[in-house]
mmCIF file of C-alpha atoms and ligand atoms in Angstrom:
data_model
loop_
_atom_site.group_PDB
_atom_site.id
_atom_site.type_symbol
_atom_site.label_atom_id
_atom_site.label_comp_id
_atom_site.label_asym_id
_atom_site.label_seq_id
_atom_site.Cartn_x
_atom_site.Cartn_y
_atom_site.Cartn_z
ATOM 1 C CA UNK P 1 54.770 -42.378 -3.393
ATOM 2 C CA UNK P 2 54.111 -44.646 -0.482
ATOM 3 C CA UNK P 3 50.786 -46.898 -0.897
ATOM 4 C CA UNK P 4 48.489 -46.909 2.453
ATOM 5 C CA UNK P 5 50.166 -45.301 4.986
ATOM 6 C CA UNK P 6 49.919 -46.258 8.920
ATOM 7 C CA UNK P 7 50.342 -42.833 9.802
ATOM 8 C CA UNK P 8 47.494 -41.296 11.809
ATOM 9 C CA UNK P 9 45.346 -39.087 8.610
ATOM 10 C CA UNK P 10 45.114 -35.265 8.796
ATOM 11 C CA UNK P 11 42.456 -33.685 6.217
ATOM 12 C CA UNK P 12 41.670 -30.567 5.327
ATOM 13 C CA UNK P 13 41.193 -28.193 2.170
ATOM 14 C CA UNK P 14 40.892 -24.977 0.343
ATOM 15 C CA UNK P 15 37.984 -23.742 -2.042
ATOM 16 C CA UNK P 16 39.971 -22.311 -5.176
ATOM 17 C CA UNK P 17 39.007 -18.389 -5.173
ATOM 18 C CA UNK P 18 42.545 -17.202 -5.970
ATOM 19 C CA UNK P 19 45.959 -17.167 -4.597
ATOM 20 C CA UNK P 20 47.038 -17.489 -1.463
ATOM 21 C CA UNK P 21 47.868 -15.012 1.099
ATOM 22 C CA UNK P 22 49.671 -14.890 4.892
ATOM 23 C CA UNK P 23 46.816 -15.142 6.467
ATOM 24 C CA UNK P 24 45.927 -18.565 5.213
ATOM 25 C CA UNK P 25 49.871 -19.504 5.810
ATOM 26 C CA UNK P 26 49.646 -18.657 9.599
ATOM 27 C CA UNK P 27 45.542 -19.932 9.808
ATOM 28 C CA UNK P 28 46.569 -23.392 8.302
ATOM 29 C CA UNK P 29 49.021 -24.001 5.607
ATOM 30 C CA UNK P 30 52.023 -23.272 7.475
ATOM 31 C CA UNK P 31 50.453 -25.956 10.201
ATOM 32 C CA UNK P 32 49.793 -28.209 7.045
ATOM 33 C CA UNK P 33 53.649 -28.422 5.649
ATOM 34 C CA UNK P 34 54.443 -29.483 9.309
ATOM 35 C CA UNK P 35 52.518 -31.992 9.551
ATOM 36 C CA UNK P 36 53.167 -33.777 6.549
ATOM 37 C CA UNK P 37 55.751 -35.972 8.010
ATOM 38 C CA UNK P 38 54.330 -37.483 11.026
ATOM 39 C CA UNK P 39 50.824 -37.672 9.238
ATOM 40 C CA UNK P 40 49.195 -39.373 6.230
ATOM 41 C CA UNK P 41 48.003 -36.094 5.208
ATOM 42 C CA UNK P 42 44.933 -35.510 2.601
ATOM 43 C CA UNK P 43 44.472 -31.599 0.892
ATOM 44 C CA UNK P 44 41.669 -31.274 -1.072
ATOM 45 C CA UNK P 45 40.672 -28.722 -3.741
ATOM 46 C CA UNK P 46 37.424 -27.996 -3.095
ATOM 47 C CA UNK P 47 36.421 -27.313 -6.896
ATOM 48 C CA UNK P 48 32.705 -28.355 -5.871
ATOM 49 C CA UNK P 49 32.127 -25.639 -3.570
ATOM 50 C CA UNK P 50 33.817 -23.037 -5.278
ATOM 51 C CA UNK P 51 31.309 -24.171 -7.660
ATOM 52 C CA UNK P 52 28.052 -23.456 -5.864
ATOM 53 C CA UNK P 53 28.986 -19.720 -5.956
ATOM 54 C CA UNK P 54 30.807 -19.408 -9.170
ATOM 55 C CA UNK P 55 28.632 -22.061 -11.235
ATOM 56 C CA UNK P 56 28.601 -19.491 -14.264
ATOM 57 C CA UNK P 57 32.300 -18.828 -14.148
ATOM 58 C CA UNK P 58 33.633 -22.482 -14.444
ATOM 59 C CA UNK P 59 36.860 -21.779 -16.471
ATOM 60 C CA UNK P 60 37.460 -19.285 -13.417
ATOM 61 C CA UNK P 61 37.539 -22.359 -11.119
ATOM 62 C CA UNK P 62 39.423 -24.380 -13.226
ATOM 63 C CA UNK P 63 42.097 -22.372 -13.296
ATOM 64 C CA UNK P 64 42.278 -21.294 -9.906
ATOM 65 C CA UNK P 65 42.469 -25.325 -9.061
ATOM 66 C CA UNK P 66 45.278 -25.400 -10.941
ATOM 67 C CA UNK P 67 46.758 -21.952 -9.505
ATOM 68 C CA UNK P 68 45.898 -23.166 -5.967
ATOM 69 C CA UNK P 69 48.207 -26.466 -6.347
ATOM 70 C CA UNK P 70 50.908 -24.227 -7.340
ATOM 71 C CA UNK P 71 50.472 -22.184 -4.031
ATOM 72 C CA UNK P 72 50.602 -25.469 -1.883
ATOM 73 C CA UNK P 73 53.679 -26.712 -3.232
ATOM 74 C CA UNK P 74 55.449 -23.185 -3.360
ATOM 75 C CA UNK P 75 54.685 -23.004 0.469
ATOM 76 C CA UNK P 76 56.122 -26.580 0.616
ATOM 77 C CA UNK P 77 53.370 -29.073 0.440
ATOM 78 C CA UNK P 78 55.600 -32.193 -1.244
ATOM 79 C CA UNK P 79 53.375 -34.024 -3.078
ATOM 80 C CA UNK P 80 55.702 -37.745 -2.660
ATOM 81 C CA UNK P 81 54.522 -37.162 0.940
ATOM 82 C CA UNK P 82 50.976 -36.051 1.159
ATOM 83 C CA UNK P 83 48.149 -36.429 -1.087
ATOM 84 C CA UNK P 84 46.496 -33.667 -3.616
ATOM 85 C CA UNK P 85 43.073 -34.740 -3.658
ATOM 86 C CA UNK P 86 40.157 -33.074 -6.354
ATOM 87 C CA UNK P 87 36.996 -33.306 -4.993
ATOM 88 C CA UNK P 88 35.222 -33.515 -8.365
ATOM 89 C CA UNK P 89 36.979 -36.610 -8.394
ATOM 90 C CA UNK P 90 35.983 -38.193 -6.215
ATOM 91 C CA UNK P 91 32.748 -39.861 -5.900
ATOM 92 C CA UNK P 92 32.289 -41.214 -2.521
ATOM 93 C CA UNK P 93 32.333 -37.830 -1.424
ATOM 94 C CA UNK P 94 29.299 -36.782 -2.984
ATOM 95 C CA UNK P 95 27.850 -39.905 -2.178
ATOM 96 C CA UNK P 96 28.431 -39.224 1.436
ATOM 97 C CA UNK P 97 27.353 -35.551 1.370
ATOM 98 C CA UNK P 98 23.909 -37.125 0.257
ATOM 99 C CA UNK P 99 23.294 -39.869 3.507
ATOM 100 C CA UNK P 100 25.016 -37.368 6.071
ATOM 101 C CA UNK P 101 22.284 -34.824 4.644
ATOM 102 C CA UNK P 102 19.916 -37.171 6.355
ATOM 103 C CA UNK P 103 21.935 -37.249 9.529
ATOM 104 C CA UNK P 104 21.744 -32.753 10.186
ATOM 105 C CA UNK P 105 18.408 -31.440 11.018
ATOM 106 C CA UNK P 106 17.312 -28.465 8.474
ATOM 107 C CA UNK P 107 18.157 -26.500 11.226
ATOM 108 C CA UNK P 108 21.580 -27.130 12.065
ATOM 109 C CA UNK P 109 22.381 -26.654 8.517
ATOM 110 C CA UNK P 110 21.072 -23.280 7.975
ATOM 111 C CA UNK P 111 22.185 -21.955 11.702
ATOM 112 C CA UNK P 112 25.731 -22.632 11.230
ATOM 113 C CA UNK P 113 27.284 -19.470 12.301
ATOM 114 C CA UNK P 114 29.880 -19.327 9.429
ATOM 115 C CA UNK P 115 27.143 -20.424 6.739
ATOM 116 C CA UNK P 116 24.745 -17.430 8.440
ATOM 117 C CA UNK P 117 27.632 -14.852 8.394
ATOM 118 C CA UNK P 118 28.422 -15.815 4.800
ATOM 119 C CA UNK P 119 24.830 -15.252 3.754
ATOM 120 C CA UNK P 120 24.631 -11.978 4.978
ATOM 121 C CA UNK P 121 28.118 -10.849 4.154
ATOM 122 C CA UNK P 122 28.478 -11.791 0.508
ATOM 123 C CA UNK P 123 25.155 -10.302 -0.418
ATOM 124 C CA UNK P 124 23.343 -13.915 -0.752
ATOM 125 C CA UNK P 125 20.645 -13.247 1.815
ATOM 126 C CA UNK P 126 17.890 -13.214 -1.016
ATOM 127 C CA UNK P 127 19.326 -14.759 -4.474
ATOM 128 C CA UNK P 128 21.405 -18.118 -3.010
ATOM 129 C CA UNK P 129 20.664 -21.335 -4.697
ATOM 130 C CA UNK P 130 19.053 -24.789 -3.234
ATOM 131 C CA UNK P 131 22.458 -25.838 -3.159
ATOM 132 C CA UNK P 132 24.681 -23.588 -1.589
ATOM 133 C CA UNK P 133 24.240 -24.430 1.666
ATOM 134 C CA UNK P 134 24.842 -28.067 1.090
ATOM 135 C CA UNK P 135 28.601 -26.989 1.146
ATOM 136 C CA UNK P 136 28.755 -27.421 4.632
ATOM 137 C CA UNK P 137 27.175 -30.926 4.614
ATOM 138 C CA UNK P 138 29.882 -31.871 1.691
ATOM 139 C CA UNK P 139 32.569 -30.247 3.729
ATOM 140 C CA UNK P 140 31.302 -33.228 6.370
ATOM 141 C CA UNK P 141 31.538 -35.756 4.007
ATOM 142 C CA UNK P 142 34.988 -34.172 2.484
ATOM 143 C CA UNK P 143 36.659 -35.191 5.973
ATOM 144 C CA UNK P 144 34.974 -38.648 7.017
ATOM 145 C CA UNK P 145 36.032 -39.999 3.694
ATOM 146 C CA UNK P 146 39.420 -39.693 4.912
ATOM 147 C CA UNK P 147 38.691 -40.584 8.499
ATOM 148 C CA UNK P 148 40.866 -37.950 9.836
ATOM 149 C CA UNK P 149 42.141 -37.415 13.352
ATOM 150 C CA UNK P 150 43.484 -33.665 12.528
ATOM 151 C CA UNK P 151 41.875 -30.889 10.236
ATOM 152 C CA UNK P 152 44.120 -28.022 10.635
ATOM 153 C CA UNK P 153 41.851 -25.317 9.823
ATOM 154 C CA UNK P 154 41.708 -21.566 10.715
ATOM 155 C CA UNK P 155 39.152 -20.217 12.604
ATOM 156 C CA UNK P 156 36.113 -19.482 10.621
ATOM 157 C CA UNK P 157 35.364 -23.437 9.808
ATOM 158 C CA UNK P 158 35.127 -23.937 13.141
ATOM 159 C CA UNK P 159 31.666 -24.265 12.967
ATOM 160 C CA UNK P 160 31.983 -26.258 9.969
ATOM 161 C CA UNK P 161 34.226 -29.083 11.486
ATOM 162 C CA UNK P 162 31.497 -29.184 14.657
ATOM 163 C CA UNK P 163 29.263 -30.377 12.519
ATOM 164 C CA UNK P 164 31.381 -32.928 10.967
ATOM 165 C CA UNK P 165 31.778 -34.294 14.604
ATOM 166 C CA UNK P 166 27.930 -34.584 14.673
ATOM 167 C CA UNK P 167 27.909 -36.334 11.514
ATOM 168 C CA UNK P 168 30.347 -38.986 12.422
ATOM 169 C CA UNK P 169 28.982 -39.523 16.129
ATOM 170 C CA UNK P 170 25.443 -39.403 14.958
ATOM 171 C CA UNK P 171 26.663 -42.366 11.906
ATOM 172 C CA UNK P 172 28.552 -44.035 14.442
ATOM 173 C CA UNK P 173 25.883 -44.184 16.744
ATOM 174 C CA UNK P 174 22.928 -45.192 14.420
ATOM 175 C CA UNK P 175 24.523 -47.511 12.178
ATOM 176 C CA UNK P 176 27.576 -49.091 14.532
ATOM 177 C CA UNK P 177 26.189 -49.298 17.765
ATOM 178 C CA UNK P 178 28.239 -47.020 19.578
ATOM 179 C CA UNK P 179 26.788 -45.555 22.626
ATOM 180 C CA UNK P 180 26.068 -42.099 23.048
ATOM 181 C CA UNK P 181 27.772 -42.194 26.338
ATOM 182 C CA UNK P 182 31.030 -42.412 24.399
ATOM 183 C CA UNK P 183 34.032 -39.991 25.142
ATOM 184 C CA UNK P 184 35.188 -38.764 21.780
ATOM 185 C CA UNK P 185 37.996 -40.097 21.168
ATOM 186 C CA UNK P 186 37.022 -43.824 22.036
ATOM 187 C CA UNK P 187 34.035 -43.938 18.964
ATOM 188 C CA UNK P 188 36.642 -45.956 17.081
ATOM 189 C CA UNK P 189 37.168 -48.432 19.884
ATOM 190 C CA UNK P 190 33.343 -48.760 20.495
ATOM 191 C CA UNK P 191 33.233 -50.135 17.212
ATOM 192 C CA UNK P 192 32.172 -46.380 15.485
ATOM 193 C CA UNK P 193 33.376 -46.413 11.540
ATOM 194 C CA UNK P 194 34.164 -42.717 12.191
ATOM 195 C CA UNK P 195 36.931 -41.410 14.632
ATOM 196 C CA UNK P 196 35.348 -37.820 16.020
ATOM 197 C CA UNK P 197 38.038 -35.637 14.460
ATOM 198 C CA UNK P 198 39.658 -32.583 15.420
ATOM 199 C CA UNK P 199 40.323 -29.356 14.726
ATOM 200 C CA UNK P 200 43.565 -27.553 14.562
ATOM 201 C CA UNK P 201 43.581 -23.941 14.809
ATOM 202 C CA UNK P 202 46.046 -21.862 13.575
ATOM 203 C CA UNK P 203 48.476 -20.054 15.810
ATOM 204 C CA UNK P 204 47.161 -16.872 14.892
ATOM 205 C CA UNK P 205 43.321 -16.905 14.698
ATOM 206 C CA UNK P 206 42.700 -13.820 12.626
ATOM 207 C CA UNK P 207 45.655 -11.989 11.157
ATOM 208 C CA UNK P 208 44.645 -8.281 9.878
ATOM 209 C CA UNK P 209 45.054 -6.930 6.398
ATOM 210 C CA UNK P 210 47.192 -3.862 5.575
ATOM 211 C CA UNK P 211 45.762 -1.055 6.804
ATOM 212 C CA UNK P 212 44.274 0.009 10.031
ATOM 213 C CA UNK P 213 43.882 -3.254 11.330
ATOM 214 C CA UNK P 214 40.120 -2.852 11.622
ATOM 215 C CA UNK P 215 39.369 -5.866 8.749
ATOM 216 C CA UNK P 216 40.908 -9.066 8.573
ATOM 217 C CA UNK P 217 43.406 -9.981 5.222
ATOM 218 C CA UNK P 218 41.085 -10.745 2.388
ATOM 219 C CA UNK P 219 41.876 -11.155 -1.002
ATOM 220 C CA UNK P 220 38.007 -9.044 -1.634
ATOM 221 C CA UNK P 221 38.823 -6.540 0.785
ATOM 222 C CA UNK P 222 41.969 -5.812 -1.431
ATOM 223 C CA UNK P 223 44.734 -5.911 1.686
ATOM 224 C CA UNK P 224 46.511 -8.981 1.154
ATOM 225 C CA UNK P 225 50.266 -10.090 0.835
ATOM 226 C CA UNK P 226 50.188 -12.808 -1.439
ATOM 227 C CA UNK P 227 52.601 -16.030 -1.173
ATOM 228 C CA UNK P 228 53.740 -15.368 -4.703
ATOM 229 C CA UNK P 229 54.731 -11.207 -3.870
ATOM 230 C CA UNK P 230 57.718 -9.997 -4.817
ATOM 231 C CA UNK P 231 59.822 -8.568 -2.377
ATOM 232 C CA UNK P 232 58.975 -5.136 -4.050
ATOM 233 C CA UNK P 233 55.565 -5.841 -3.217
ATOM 234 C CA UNK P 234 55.774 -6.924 0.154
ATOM 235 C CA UNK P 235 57.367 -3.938 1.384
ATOM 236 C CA UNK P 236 54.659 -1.167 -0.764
ATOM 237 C CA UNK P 237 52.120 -3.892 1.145
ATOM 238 C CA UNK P 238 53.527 -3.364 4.227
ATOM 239 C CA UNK P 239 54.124 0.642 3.768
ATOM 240 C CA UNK P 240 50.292 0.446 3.699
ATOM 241 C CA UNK P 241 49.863 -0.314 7.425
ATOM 242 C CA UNK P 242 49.089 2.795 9.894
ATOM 243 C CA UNK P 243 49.189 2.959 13.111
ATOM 244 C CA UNK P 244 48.469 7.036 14.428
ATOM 245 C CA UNK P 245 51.798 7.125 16.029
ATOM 246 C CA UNK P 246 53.240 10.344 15.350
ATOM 247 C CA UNK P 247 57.320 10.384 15.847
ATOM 248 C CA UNK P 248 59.521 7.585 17.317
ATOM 249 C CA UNK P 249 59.904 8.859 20.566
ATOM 250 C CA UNK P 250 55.729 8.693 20.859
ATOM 251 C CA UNK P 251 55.243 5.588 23.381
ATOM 252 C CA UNK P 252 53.121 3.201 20.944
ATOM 253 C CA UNK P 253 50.507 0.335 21.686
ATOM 254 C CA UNK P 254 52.304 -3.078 21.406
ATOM 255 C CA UNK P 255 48.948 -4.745 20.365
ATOM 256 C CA UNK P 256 48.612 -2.644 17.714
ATOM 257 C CA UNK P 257 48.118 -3.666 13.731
ATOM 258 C CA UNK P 258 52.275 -3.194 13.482
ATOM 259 C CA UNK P 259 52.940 -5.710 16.126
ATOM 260 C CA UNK P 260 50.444 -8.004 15.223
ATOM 261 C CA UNK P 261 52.618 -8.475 12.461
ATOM 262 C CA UNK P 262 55.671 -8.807 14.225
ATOM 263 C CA UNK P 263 54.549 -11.420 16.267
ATOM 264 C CA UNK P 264 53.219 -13.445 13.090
ATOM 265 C CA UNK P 265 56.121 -12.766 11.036
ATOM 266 C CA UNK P 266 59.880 -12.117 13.043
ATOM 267 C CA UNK P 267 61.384 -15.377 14.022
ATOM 268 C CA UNK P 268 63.121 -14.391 17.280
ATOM 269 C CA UNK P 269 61.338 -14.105 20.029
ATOM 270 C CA UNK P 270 63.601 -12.368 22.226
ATOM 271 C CA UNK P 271 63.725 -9.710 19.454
ATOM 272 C CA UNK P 272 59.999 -9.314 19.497
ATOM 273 C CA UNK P 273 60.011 -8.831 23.373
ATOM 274 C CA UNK P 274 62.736 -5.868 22.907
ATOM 275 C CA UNK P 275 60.774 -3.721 20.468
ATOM 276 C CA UNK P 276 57.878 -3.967 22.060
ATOM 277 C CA UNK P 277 59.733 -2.838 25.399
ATOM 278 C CA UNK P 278 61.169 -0.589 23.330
ATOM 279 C CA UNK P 279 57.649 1.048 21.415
ATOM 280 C CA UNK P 280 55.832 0.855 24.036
ATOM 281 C CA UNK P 281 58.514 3.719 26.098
ATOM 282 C CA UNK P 282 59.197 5.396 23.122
ATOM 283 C CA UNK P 283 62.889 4.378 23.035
ATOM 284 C CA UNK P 284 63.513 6.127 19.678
ATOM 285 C CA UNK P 285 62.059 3.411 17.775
ATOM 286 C CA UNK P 286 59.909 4.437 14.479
ATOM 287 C CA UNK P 287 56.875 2.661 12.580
ATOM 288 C CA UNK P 288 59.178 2.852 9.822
ATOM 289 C CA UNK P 289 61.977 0.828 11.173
ATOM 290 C CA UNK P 290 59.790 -1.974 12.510
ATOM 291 C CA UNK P 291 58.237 -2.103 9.235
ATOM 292 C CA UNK P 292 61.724 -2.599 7.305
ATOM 293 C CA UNK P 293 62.065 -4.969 9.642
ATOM 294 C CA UNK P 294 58.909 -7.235 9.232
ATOM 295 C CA UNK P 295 59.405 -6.801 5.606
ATOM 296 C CA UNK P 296 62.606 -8.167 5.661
ATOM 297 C CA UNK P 297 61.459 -11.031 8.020
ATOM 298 C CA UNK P 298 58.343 -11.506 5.504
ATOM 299 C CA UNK P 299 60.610 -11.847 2.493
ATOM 300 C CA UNK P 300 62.664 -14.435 4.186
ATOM 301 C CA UNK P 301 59.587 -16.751 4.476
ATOM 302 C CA UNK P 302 58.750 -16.450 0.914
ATOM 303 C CA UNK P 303 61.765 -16.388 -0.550
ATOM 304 C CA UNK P 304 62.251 -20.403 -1.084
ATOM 305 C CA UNK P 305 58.397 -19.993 -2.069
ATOM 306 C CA UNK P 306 59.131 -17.851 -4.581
ATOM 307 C CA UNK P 307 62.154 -20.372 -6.158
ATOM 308 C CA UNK P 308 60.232 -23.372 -5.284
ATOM 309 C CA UNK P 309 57.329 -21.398 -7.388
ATOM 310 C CA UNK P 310 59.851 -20.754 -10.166
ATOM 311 C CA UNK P 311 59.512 -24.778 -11.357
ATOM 312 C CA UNK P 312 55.707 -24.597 -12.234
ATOM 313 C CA UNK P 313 55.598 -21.190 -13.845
ATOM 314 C CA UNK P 314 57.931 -22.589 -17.613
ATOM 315 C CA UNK P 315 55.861 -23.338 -20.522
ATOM 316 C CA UNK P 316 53.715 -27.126 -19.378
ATOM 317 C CA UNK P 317 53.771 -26.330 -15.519
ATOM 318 C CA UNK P 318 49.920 -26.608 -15.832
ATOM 319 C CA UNK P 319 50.415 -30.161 -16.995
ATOM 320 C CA UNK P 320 52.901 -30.844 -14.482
ATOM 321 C CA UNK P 321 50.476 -30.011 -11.400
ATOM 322 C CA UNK P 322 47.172 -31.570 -13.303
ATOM 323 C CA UNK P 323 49.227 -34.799 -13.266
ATOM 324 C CA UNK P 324 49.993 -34.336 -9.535
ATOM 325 C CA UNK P 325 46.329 -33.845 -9.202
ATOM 326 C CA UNK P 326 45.414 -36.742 -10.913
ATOM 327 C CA UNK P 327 48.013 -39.339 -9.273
ATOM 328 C CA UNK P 328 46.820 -37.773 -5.860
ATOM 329 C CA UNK P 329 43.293 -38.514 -6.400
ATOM 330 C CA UNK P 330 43.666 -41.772 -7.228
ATOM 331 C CA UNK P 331 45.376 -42.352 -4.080
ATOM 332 C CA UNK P 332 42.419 -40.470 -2.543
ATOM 333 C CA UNK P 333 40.113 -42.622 -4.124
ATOM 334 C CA UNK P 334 41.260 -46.165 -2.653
ATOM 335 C CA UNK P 335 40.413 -44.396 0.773
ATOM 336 C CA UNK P 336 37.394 -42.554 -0.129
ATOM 337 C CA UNK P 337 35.566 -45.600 -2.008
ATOM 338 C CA UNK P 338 36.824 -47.670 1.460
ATOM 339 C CA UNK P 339 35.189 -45.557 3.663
ATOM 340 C CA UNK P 340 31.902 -45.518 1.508
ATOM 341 C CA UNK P 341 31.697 -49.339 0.926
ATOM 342 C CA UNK P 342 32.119 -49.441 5.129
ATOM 343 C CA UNK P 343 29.560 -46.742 5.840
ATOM 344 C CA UNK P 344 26.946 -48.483 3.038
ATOM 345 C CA UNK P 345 27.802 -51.604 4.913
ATOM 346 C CA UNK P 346 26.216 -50.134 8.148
ATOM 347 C CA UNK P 347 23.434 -48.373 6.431
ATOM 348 C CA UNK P 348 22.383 -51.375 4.895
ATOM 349 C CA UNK P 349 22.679 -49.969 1.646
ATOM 350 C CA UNK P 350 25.115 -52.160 0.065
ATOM 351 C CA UNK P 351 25.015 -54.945 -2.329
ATOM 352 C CA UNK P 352 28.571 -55.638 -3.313
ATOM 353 C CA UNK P 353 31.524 -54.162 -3.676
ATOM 354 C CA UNK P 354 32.191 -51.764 -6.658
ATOM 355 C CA UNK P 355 35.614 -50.630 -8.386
ATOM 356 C CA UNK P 356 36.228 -47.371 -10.018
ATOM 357 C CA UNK P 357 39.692 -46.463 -11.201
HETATM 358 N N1 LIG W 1 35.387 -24.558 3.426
HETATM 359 C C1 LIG W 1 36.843 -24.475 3.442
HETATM 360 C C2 LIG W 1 37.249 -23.034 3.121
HETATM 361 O O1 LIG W 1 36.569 -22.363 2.387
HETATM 362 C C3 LIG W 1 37.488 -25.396 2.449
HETATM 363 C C4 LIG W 1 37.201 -26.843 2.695
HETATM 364 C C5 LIG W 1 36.432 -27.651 1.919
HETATM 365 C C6 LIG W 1 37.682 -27.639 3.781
HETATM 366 N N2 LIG W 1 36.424 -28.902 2.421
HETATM 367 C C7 LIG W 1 37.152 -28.954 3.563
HETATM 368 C C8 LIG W 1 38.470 -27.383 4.907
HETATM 369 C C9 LIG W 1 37.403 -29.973 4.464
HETATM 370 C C10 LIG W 1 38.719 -28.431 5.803
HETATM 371 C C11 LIG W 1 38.178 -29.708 5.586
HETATM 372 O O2 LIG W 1 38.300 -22.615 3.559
#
């Protein structure tokens, strides 16, 4: 492991609900294990949200921290390049979750889009706790510990990392004299503690689950090809997807659920330009086919996954990724408890420096 890197940071995270799936490989992670070499890249666990829905099913979380590390390094996250970080763990984060609070009017808290979709869609509208919207201000404080440039996120945090920007101009502007005439991207120059970060948004915004492509890949809505699938299962997954075409001679819709796939999943482009030539005439060319195909294609990306995967599944790979998880947040930590001892500085809230370990 490298100490402080001079690498420009990246940040971003996953709340542990359960494995991963394809759609969070082409919203993010696939975007993460690229980055990792040009970037001094942060991925947090965020245990602490998961925990202001699941707060009476703690061992659940636990777990699915641990499950969730295992996922990241199957897909390639290498943990001697980029930091695992556990947001329990960290202190500075919910230390900055508590000023920023100050920083967000009541209003822009409870109107962010994905926080008013969430409420209505999960069945929260009338029984949510005090705390569960305060996700979205930790989520703010999650990133500006790290003072990120990049959060490669998919599309629904959007809203979320908009916010953060507020956060961080409003600090810098407040506490470190940066005008509000700033361009973004010069707050650091001004003199802000906070660069205004940005987002990075998967290449494909909102990949479909099997089925009729009428609801996005969801691990609730039971339509999801996991990373750790067996080939076996990818291809009864994929089986699952209909399209209403009728016989291979019927022209088909190239935008359709099939070839959303094939443009997320087959490698070659020019290949991808010839069937849909080819479906869209009806050049003898059948669902079926196209989905041996894509599974095949599908299989290929998690195949080193799977024998990556292999490693952390003996007897004691638990204890193998809680001591990744540990030496990561330490790392964490010397950046985190940075960032706070700056940001106290400009408050005027500090009186000395402090040392946890
Ligand atoms: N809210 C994100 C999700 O559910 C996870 C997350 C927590 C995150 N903290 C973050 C993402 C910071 C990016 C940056 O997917």
């Amino acid at each position: 492991m490298t100490p402080a890197s001079s690498k420009p940071r990246v940040l971003t995270g996953d709340t542990p609900t359960g494995r991963l799936h394809l759609g969070h490989w082409v919203g993010s992670v696939e975007r993460r294990v690229a980055l990792q070499k040009d970037y001094d890249c942060y991925f947090l666990l965020a245990n602490m949200h998961a925990f202001t829905t699941r707060f009476d099913r703690t061992a659940d979380i636990r777990q699915d921290t641990i499950e969730i590390v295992k996922d990241w390094l199957a897909a390639g996250i290498d943990p001697a390049q980029s930091t695992i970080v556990l947001q329990t763990e960290v202190p500075a984060i919910a230390e900055l979750t508590w000023y920023f609070a100050m920083l967000l009017s009541f209003k822009d808290v409870m109107g962010n889009p994905t926080l008013v979709h969430e409420l209505k869609t999960k069945g929260l509208e009338e029984k949510y706790s005090f705390g569960f919207p305060m996700y979205t201000v930790g989520q703010c404080a999650d990133i500006l510990a790290f003072r990120p440039v990049f959060i490669p996120v998919g599309e629904d945090q959007e809203p979320h990392i908009e916010m953060c920007r507020k956060v961080a101009r409003k600090f810098d502007q407040l506490y470190c004299n940066v005008s509000d005439r700033t361009a973004d991207q010069d707050y650091e120059k001004a003199g802000g503690l906070f660069p205004i970060p940005k987002a990075l948004i998967g290449r494909i915004a909102r990949l479909p689950g099997v089925g009729d492509g009428t609801q996005k890949m969801s691990k609730s809505l039971n339509n999801a090809i996991y990373l750790s699938d067996t080939s076996k299962e990818v291809q009864k997954k994929i089986n699952k997807i209909t399209t209403g075409r009728q016989s291979p001679t019927e022209p088909g819709n190239p935008d359709n659920i099939l070839f959303k796939f094939v443009e997320a999943f087959l490698a070659d482009p020019a290949r991808i330009a010839e069937l849909k030539d080819r479906y869209s005439r009806g050049d003898n060319i059948g669902d079926g086919h196209i989905k041996q195909e894509l599974a095949q294609s599908i299989d290929a990306l998690l195949e080193p996954m799977r024998a990556r995967r292999v490693e952390f599944e003996k007897p004691g790979g638990d204890d193998v990724i809680i001591d990744i998880i540990k030496a990561g947040t330490k790392r964490a930590n010397i950046v985190a408890e940075e960032t706070l001892y700056r940001a106290k500085q400009a408050m005027n809230m500090d009186f000395g420096k402090r040392t946890i370990s």
